[in-house]
mmCIF file of C-alpha atoms and ligand atoms in Angstrom:
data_model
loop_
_atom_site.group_PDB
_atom_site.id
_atom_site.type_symbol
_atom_site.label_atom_id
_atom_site.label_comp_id
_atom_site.label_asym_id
_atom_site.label_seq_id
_atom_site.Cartn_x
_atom_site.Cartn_y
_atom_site.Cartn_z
ATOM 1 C CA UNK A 1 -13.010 1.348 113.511
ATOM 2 C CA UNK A 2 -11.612 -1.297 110.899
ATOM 3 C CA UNK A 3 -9.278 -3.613 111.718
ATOM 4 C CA UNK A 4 -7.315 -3.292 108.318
ATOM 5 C CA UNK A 5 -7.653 -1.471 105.902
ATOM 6 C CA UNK A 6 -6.615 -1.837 102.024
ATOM 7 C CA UNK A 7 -5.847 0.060 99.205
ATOM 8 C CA UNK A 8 -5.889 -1.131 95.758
ATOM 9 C CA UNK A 9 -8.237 -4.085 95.066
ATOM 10 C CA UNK A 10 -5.849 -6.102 92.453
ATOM 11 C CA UNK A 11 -4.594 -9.288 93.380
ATOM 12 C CA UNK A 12 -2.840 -8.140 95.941
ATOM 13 C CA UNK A 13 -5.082 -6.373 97.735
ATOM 14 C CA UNK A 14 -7.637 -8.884 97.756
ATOM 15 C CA UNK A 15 -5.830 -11.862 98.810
ATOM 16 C CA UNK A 16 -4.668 -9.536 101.648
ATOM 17 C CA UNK A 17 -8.242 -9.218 102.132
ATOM 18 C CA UNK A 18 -9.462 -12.367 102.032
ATOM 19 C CA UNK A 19 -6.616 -13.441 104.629
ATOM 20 C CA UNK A 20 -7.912 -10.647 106.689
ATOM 21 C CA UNK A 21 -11.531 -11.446 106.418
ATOM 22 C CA UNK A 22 -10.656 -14.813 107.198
ATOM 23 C CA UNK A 23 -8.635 -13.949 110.325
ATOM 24 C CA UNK A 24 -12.131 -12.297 111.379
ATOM 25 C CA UNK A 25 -10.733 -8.864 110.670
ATOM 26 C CA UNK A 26 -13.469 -6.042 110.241
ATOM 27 C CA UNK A 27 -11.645 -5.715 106.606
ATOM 28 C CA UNK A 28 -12.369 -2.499 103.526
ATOM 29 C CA UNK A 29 -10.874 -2.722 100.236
ATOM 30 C CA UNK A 30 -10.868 0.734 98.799
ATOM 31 C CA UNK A 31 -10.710 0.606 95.042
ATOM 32 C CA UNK A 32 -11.525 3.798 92.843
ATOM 33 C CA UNK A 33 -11.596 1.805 89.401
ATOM 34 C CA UNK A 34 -12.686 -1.796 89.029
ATOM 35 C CA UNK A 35 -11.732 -5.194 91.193
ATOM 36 C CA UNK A 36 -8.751 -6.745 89.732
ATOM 37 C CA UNK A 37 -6.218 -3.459 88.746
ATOM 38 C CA UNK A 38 -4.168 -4.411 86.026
ATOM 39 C CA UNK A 39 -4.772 -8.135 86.573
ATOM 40 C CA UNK A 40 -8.336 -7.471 85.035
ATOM 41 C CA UNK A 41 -6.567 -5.657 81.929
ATOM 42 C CA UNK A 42 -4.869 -9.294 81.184
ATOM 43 C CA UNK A 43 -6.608 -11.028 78.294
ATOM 44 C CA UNK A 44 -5.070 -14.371 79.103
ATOM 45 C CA UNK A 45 -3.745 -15.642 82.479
ATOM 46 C CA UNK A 46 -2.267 -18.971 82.008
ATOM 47 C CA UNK A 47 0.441 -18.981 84.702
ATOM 48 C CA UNK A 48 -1.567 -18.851 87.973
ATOM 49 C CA UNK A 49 -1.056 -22.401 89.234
ATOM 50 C CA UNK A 50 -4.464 -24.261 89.346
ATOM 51 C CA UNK A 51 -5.944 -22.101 86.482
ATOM 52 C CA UNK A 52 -5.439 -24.792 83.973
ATOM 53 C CA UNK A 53 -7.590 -23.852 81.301
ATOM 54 C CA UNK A 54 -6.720 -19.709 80.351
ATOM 55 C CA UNK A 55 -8.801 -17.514 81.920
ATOM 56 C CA UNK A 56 -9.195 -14.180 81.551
ATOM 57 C CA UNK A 57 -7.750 -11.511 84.241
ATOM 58 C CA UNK A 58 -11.115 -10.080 84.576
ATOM 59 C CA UNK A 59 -12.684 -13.588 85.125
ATOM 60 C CA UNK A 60 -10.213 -14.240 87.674
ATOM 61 C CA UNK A 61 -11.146 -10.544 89.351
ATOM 62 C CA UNK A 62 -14.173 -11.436 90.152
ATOM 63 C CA UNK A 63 -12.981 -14.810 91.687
ATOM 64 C CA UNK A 64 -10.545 -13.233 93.918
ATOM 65 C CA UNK A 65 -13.480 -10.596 94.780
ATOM 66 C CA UNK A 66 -16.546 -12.872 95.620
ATOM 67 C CA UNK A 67 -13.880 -15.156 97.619
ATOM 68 C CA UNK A 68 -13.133 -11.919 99.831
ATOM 69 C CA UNK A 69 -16.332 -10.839 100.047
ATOM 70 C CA UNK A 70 -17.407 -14.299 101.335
ATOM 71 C CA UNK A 71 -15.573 -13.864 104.215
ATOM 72 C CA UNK A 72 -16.984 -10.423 105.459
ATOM 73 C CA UNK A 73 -14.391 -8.208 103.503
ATOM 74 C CA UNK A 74 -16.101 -5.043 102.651
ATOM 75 C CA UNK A 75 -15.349 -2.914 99.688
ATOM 76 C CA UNK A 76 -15.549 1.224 98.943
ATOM 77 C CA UNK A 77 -15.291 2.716 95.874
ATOM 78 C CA UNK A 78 -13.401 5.629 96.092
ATOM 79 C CA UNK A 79 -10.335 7.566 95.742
ATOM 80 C CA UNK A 80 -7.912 8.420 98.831
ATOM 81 C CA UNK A 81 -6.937 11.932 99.231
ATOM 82 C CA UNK A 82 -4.916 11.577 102.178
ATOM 83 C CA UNK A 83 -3.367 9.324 104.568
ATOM 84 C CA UNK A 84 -2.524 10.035 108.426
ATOM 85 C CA UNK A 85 0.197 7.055 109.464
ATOM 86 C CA UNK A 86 1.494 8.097 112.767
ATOM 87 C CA UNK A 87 -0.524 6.995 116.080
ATOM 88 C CA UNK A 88 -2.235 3.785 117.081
ATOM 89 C CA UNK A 89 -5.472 4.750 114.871
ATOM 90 C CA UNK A 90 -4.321 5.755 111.019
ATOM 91 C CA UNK A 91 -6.695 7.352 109.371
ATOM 92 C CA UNK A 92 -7.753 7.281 105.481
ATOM 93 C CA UNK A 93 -9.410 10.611 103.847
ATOM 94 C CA UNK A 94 -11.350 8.922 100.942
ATOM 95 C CA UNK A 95 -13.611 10.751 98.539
ATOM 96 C CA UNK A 96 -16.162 9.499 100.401
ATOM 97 C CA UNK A 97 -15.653 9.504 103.806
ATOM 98 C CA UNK A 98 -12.675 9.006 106.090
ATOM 99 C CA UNK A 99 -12.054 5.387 107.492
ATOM 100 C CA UNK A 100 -10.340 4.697 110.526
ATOM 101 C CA UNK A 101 -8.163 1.785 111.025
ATOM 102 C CA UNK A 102 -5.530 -0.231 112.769
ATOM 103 C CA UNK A 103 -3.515 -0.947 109.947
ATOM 104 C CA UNK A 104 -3.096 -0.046 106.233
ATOM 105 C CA UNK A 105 -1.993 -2.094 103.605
ATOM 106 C CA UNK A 106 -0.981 -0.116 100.232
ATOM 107 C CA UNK A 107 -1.711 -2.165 97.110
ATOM 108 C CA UNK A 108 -2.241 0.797 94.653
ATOM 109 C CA UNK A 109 -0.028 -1.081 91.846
ATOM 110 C CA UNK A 110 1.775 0.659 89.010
ATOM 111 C CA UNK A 111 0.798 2.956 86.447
ATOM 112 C CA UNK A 112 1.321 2.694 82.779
ATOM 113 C CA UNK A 113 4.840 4.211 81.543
ATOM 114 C CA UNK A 114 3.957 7.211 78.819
ATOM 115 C CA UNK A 115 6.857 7.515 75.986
ATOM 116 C CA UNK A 116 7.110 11.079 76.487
ATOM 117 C CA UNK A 117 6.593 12.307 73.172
ATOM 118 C CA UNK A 118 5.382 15.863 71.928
ATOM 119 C CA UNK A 119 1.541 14.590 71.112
ATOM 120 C CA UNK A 120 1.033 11.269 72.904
ATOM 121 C CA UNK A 121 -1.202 13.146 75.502
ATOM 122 C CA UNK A 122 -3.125 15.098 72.435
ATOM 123 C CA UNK A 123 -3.358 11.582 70.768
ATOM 124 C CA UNK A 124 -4.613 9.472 73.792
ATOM 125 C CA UNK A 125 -7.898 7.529 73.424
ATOM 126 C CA UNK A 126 -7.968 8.853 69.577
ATOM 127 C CA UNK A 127 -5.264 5.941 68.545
ATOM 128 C CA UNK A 128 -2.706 5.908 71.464
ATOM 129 C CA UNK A 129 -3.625 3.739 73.834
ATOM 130 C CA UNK A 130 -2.112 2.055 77.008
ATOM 131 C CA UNK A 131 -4.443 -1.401 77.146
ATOM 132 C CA UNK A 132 -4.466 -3.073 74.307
ATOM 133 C CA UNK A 133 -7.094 -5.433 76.293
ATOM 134 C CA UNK A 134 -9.389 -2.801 76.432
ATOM 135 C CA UNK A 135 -9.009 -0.770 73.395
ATOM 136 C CA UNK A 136 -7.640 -3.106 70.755
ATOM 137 C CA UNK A 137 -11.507 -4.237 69.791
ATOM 138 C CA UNK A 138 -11.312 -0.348 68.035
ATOM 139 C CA UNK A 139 -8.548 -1.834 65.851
ATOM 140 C CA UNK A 140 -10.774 -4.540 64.250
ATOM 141 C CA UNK A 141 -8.846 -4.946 60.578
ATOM 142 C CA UNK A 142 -6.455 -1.737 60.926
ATOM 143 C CA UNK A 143 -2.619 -1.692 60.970
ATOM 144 C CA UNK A 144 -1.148 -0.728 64.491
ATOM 145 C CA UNK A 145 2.074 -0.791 66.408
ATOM 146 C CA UNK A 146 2.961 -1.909 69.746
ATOM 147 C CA UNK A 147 5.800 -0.029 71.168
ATOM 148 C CA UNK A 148 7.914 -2.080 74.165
ATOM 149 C CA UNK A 149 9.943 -5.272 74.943
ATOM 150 C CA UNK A 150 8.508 -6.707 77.826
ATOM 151 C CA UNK A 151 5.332 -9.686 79.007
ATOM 152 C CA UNK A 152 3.420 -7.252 78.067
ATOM 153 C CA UNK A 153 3.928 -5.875 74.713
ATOM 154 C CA UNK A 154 4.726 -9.351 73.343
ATOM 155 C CA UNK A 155 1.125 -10.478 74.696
ATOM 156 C CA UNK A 156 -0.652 -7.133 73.607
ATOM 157 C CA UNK A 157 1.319 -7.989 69.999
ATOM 158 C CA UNK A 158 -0.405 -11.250 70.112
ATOM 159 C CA UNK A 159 -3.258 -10.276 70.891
ATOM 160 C CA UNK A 160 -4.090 -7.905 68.510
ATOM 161 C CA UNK A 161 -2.994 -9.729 65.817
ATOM 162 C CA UNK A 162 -5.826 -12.016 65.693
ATOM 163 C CA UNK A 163 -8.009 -9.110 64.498
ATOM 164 C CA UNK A 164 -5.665 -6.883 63.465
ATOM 165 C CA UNK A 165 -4.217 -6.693 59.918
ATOM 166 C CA UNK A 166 -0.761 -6.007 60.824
ATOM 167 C CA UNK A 167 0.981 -5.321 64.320
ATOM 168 C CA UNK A 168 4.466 -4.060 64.408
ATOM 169 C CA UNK A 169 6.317 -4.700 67.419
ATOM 170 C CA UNK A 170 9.073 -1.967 67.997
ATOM 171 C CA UNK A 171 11.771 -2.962 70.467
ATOM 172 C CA UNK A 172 14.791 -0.699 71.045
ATOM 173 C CA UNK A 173 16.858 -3.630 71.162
ATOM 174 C CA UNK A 174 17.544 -6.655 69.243
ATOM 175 C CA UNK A 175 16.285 -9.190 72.155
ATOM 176 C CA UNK A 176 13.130 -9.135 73.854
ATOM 177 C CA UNK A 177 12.747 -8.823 78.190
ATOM 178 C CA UNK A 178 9.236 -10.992 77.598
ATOM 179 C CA UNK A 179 9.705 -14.693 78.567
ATOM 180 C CA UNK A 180 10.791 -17.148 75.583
ATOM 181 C CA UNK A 181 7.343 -18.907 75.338
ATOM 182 C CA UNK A 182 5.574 -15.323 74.245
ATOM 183 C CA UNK A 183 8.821 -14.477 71.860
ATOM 184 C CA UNK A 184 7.984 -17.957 70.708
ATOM 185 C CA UNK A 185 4.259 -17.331 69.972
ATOM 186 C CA UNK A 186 5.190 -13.551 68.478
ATOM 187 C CA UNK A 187 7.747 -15.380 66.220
ATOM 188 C CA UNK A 188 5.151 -17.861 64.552
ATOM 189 C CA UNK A 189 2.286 -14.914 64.399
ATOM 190 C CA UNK A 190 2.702 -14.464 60.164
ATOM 191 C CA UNK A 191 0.863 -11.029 60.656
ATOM 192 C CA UNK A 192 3.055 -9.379 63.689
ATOM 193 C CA UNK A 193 6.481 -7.732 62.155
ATOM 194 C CA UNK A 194 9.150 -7.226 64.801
ATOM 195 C CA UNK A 195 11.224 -3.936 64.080
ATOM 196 C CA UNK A 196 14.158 -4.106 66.134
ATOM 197 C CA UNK A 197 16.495 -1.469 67.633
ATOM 198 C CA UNK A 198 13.904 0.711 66.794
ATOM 199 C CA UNK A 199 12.290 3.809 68.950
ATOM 200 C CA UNK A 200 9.194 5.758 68.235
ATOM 201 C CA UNK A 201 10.015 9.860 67.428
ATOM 202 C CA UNK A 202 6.789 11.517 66.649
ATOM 203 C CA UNK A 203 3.394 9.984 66.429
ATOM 204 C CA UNK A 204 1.578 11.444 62.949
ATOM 205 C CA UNK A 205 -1.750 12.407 62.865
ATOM 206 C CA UNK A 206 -3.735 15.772 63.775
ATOM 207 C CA UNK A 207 -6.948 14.359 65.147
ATOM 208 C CA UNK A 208 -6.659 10.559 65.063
ATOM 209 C CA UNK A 209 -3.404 8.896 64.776
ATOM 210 C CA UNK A 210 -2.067 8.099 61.022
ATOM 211 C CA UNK A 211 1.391 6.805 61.210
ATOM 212 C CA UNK A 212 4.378 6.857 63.459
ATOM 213 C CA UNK A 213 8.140 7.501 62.820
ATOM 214 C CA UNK A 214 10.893 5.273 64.382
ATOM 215 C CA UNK A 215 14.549 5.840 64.397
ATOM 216 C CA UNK A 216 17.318 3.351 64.671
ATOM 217 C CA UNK A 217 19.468 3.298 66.988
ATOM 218 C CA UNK A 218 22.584 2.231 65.557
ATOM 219 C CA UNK A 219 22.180 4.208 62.746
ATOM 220 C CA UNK A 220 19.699 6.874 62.893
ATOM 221 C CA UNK A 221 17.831 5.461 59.953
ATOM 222 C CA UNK A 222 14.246 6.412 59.619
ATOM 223 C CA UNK A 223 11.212 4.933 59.135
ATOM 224 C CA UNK A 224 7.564 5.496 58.908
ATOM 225 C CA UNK A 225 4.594 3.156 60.048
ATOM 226 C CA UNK A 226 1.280 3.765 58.631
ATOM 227 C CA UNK A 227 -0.587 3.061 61.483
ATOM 228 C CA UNK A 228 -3.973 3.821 63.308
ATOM 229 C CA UNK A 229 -3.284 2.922 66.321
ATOM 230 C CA UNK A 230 0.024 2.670 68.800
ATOM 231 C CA UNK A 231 -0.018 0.713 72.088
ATOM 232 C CA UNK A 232 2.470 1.812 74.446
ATOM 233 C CA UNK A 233 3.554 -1.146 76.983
ATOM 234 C CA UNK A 234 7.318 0.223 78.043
ATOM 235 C CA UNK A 235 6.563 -0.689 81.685
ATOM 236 C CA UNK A 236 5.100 0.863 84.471
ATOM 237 C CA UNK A 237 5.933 2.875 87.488
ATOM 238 C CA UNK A 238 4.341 2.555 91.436
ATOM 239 C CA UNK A 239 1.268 4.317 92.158
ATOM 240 C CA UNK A 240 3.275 5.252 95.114
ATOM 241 C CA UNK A 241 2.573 9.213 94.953
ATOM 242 C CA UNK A 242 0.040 9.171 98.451
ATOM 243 C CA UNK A 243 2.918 7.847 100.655
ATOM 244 C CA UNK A 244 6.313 9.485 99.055
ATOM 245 C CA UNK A 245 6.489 11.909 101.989
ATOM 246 C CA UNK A 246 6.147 9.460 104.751
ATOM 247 C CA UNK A 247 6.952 6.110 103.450
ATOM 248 C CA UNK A 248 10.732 4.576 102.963
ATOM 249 C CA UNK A 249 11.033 4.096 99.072
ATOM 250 C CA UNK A 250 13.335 2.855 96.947
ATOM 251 C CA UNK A 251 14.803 4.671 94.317
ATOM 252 C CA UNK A 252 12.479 3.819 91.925
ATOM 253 C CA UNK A 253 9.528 4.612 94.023
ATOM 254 C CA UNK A 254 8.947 1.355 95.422
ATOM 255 C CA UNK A 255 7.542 0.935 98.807
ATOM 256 C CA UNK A 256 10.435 -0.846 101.269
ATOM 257 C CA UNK A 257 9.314 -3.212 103.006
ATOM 258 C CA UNK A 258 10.236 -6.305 105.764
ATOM 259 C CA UNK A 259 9.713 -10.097 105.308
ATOM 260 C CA UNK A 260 6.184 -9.322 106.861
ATOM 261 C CA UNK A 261 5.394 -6.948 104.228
ATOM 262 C CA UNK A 262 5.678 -4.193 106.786
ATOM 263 C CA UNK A 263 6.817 -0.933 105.644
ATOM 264 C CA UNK A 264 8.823 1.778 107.445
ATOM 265 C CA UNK A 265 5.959 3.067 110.004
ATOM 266 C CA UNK A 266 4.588 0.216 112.350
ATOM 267 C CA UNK A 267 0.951 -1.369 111.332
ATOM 268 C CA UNK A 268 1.571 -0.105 108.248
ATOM 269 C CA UNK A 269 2.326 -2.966 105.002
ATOM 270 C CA UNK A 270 2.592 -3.098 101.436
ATOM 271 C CA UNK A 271 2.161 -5.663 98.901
ATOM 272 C CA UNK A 272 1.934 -6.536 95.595
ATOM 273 C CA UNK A 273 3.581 -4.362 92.113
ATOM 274 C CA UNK A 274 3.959 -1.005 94.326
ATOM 275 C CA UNK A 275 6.790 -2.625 96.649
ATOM 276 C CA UNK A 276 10.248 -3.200 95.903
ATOM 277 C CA UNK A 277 10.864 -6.914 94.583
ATOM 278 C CA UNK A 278 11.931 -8.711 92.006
ATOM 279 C CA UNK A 279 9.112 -10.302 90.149
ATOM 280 C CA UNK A 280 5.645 -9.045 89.575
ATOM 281 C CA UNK A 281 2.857 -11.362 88.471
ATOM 282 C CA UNK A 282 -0.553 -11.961 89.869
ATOM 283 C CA UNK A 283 0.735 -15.074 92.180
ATOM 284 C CA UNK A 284 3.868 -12.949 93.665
ATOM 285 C CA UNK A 285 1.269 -10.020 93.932
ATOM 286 C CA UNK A 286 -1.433 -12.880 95.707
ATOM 287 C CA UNK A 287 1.559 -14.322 97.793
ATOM 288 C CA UNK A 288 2.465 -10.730 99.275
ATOM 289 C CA UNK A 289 -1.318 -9.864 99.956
ATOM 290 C CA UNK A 290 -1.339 -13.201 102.051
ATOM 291 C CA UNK A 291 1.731 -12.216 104.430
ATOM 292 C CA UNK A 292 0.443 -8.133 104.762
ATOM 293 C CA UNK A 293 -3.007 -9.831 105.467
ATOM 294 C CA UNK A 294 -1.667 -12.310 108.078
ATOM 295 C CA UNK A 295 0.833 -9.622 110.286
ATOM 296 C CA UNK A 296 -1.929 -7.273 109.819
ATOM 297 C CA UNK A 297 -4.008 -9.585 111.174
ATOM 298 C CA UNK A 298 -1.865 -10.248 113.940
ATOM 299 C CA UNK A 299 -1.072 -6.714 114.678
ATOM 300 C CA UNK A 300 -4.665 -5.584 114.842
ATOM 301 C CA UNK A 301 -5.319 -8.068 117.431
ATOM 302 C CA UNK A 302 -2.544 -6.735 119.582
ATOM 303 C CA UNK A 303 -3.889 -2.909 118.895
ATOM 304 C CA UNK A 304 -3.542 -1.106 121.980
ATOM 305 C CA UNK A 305 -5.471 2.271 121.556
ATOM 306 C CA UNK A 306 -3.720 5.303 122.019
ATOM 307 C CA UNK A 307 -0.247 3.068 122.556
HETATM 308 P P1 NAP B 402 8.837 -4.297 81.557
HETATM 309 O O1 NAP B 402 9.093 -5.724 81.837
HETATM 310 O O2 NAP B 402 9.479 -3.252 82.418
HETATM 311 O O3 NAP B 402 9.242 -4.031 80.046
HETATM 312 C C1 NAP B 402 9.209 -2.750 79.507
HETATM 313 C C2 NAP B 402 9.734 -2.830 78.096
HETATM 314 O O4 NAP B 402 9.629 -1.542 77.505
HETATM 315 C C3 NAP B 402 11.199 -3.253 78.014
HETATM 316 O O5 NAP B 402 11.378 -4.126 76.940
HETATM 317 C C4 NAP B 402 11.930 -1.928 77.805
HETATM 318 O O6 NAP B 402 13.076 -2.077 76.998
HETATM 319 C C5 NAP B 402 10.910 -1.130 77.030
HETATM 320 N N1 NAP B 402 11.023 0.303 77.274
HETATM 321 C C6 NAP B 402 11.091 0.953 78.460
HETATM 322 N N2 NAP B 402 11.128 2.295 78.271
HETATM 323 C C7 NAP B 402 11.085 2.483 76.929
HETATM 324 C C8 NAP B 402 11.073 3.631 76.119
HETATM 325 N N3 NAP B 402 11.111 4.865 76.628
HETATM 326 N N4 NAP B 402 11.022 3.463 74.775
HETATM 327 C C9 NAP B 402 10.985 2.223 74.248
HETATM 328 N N5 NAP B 402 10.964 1.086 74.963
HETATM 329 C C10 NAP B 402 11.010 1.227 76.303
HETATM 330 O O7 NAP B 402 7.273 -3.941 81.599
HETATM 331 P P2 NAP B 402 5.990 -4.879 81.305
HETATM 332 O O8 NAP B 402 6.154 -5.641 80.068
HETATM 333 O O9 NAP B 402 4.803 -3.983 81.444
HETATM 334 O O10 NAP B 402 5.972 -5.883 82.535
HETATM 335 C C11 NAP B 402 5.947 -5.353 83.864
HETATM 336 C C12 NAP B 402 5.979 -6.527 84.855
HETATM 337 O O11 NAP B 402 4.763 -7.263 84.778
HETATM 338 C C13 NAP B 402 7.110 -7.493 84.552
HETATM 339 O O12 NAP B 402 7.621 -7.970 85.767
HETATM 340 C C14 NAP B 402 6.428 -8.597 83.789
HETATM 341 O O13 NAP B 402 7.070 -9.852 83.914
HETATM 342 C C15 NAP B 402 5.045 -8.603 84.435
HETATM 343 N N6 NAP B 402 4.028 -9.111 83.476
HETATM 344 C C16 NAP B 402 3.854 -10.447 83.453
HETATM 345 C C17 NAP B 402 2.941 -10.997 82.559
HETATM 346 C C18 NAP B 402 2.770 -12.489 82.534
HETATM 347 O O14 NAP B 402 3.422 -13.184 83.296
HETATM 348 N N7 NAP B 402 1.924 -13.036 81.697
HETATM 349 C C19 NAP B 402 2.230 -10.167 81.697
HETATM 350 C C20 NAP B 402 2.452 -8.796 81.739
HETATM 351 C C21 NAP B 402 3.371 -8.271 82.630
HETATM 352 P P3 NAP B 402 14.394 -2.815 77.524
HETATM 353 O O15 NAP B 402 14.088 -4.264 77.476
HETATM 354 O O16 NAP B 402 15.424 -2.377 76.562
HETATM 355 O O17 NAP B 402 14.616 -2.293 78.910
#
């Protein structure tokens, strides 16, 4: 039987592991994409204090991983199924085998926000794309549009633009969420043109994408983009789906949770993007996996079986 076990190896997830491993936890990660979640997606991190040259997310991935592993912390690749909460031992259905623990610690993170238009889905991976980190190197000297307001369509706008031709950033307002130093950056990029109050209607193309039209908002005026390729980055929602049934959320979907990063169900924590908080970044979603690591920790080693 584990000792902890996590879900989700981002940032979160591992730093809960390495405080687990480190505690001399018998720790698993289970992780059914790649170390790092959306962290490893980041082209640039430049605000994780002691990182003082930029380094990319999936550089720093494999940091947080080989620390983890160094202290014991195992890792499965697989996807969970199912989840039984209740009891002293929890167990976690996996697509590989079940796992049985004393405690769980969700760190699934979000998932990318779709725009909800008629063919986005028909269009996706043929010029619609959610990671401009991973797909923009298709874009190599082609016009495209990033559609969103926030960190991270300002940083997929500049990043893009250095082997893009053109990237239009549509915002449906005239001010962007994104902090001031990456409006700054998108400001003095000659080749990235800002359309503001602006929302994407219908993406053009029939088997690749050609264009897209946007309407204003004030006015309703139209306009078309000639474009082979939109990134969407209008935020993200919790990968919270597994637990919805026996988890507290908020009304967002958020995992609730205490100062110990416990959730509603004893021995059970969360940490990182998928619980309710204020501000998500990779040190907030670090700090979190720290605390969930270090009560799980401490509840593990109280475990009374069948209490
Ligand atoms: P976000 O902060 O939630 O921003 C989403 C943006 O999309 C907003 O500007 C929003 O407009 C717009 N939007 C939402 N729904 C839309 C729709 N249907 N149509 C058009 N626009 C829509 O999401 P994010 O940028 O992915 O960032 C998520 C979190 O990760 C944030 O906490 C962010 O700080 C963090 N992050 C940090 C970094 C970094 O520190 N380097 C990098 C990436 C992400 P409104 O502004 O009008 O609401």
């Amino acid at each position: 039987m584990y000792d902890v076990v996590i879900i989700g190896g981002g940032p979160a997830g591992m730093s809960c592991g390495l405080y687990a491993g480190r505690a001399g936890m018998k720790t698993m990660i289970v992780e059914k994409m790649f170390s790092g979640g959306q962290m490893s997606t980041t082209n640039e991190v430049e605000n994780y204090p002691g990182v003082e040259n930029v380094i990319s997310g999936a550089e720093l991935a494999y940091k947080f991983e080989n620390q983890a592993r160094k202290f014991g912390v195992e890792f499965l690749n697989a996807d969970v199924t199912g989840v039984q909460l209740e009891g002293a031992v929890k167990k976690i259905v996996t697509s590989q085998e079940t796992l049985e623990t004393k405690t769980v610690v969700f760190a699934m993170g979000t998932v990318a926000r779709k725009l909800g238009l008629e063919d986005e889905a028909r269009l996706t991976g043929k010029g619609v794309s959610y990671c401009a980190t991973c797909d923009g190197a298709f874009f190599r000297g082609k016009d495209v549009a990033v559609i969103g307001g926030g960190d991270t369509a300002l940083e997929d706008a500049i990043f893009l633009s250095r082997f893009c031709s053109k990237v239009y950033l549509v915002h449906r307002r005239n001010e962007f969420r994104g902090a001031k130093v990456l409006q700054d950056q998108v400001l003095q990029t000659e080749n990235i043109e800002i359309c503001y109050q602006m929302v994407a209607e219908k993406i053009l193309g029939e088997n690749r994408v050609e264009g897209v039209v946007l309407r204003q908002a004030e006015n309703m005026a139209q306009r078309q983009l000639t474009v082979q390729g939109i990134f969407v980055a209008v935020g993200s929602d919790p990968s919270s789906q597994l637990v919805q049934e026996v988890l507290e959320l908020s009304k967002g979907g958020y995992i609730l949770t205490d100062d110990t990063m416990q959730t509603s169900i004893p021995g059970v924590y969360a940490a990182g993007d998928i619980r309710e908080k204020q501000l998500r970044q990779i040190i907030t979603a670090a700090s979190d996996g720290a605390i969930a690591g270090f009560n799980a920790a401490l509840y593990a080693t109280k475990f009374v079986p069948f209490g």
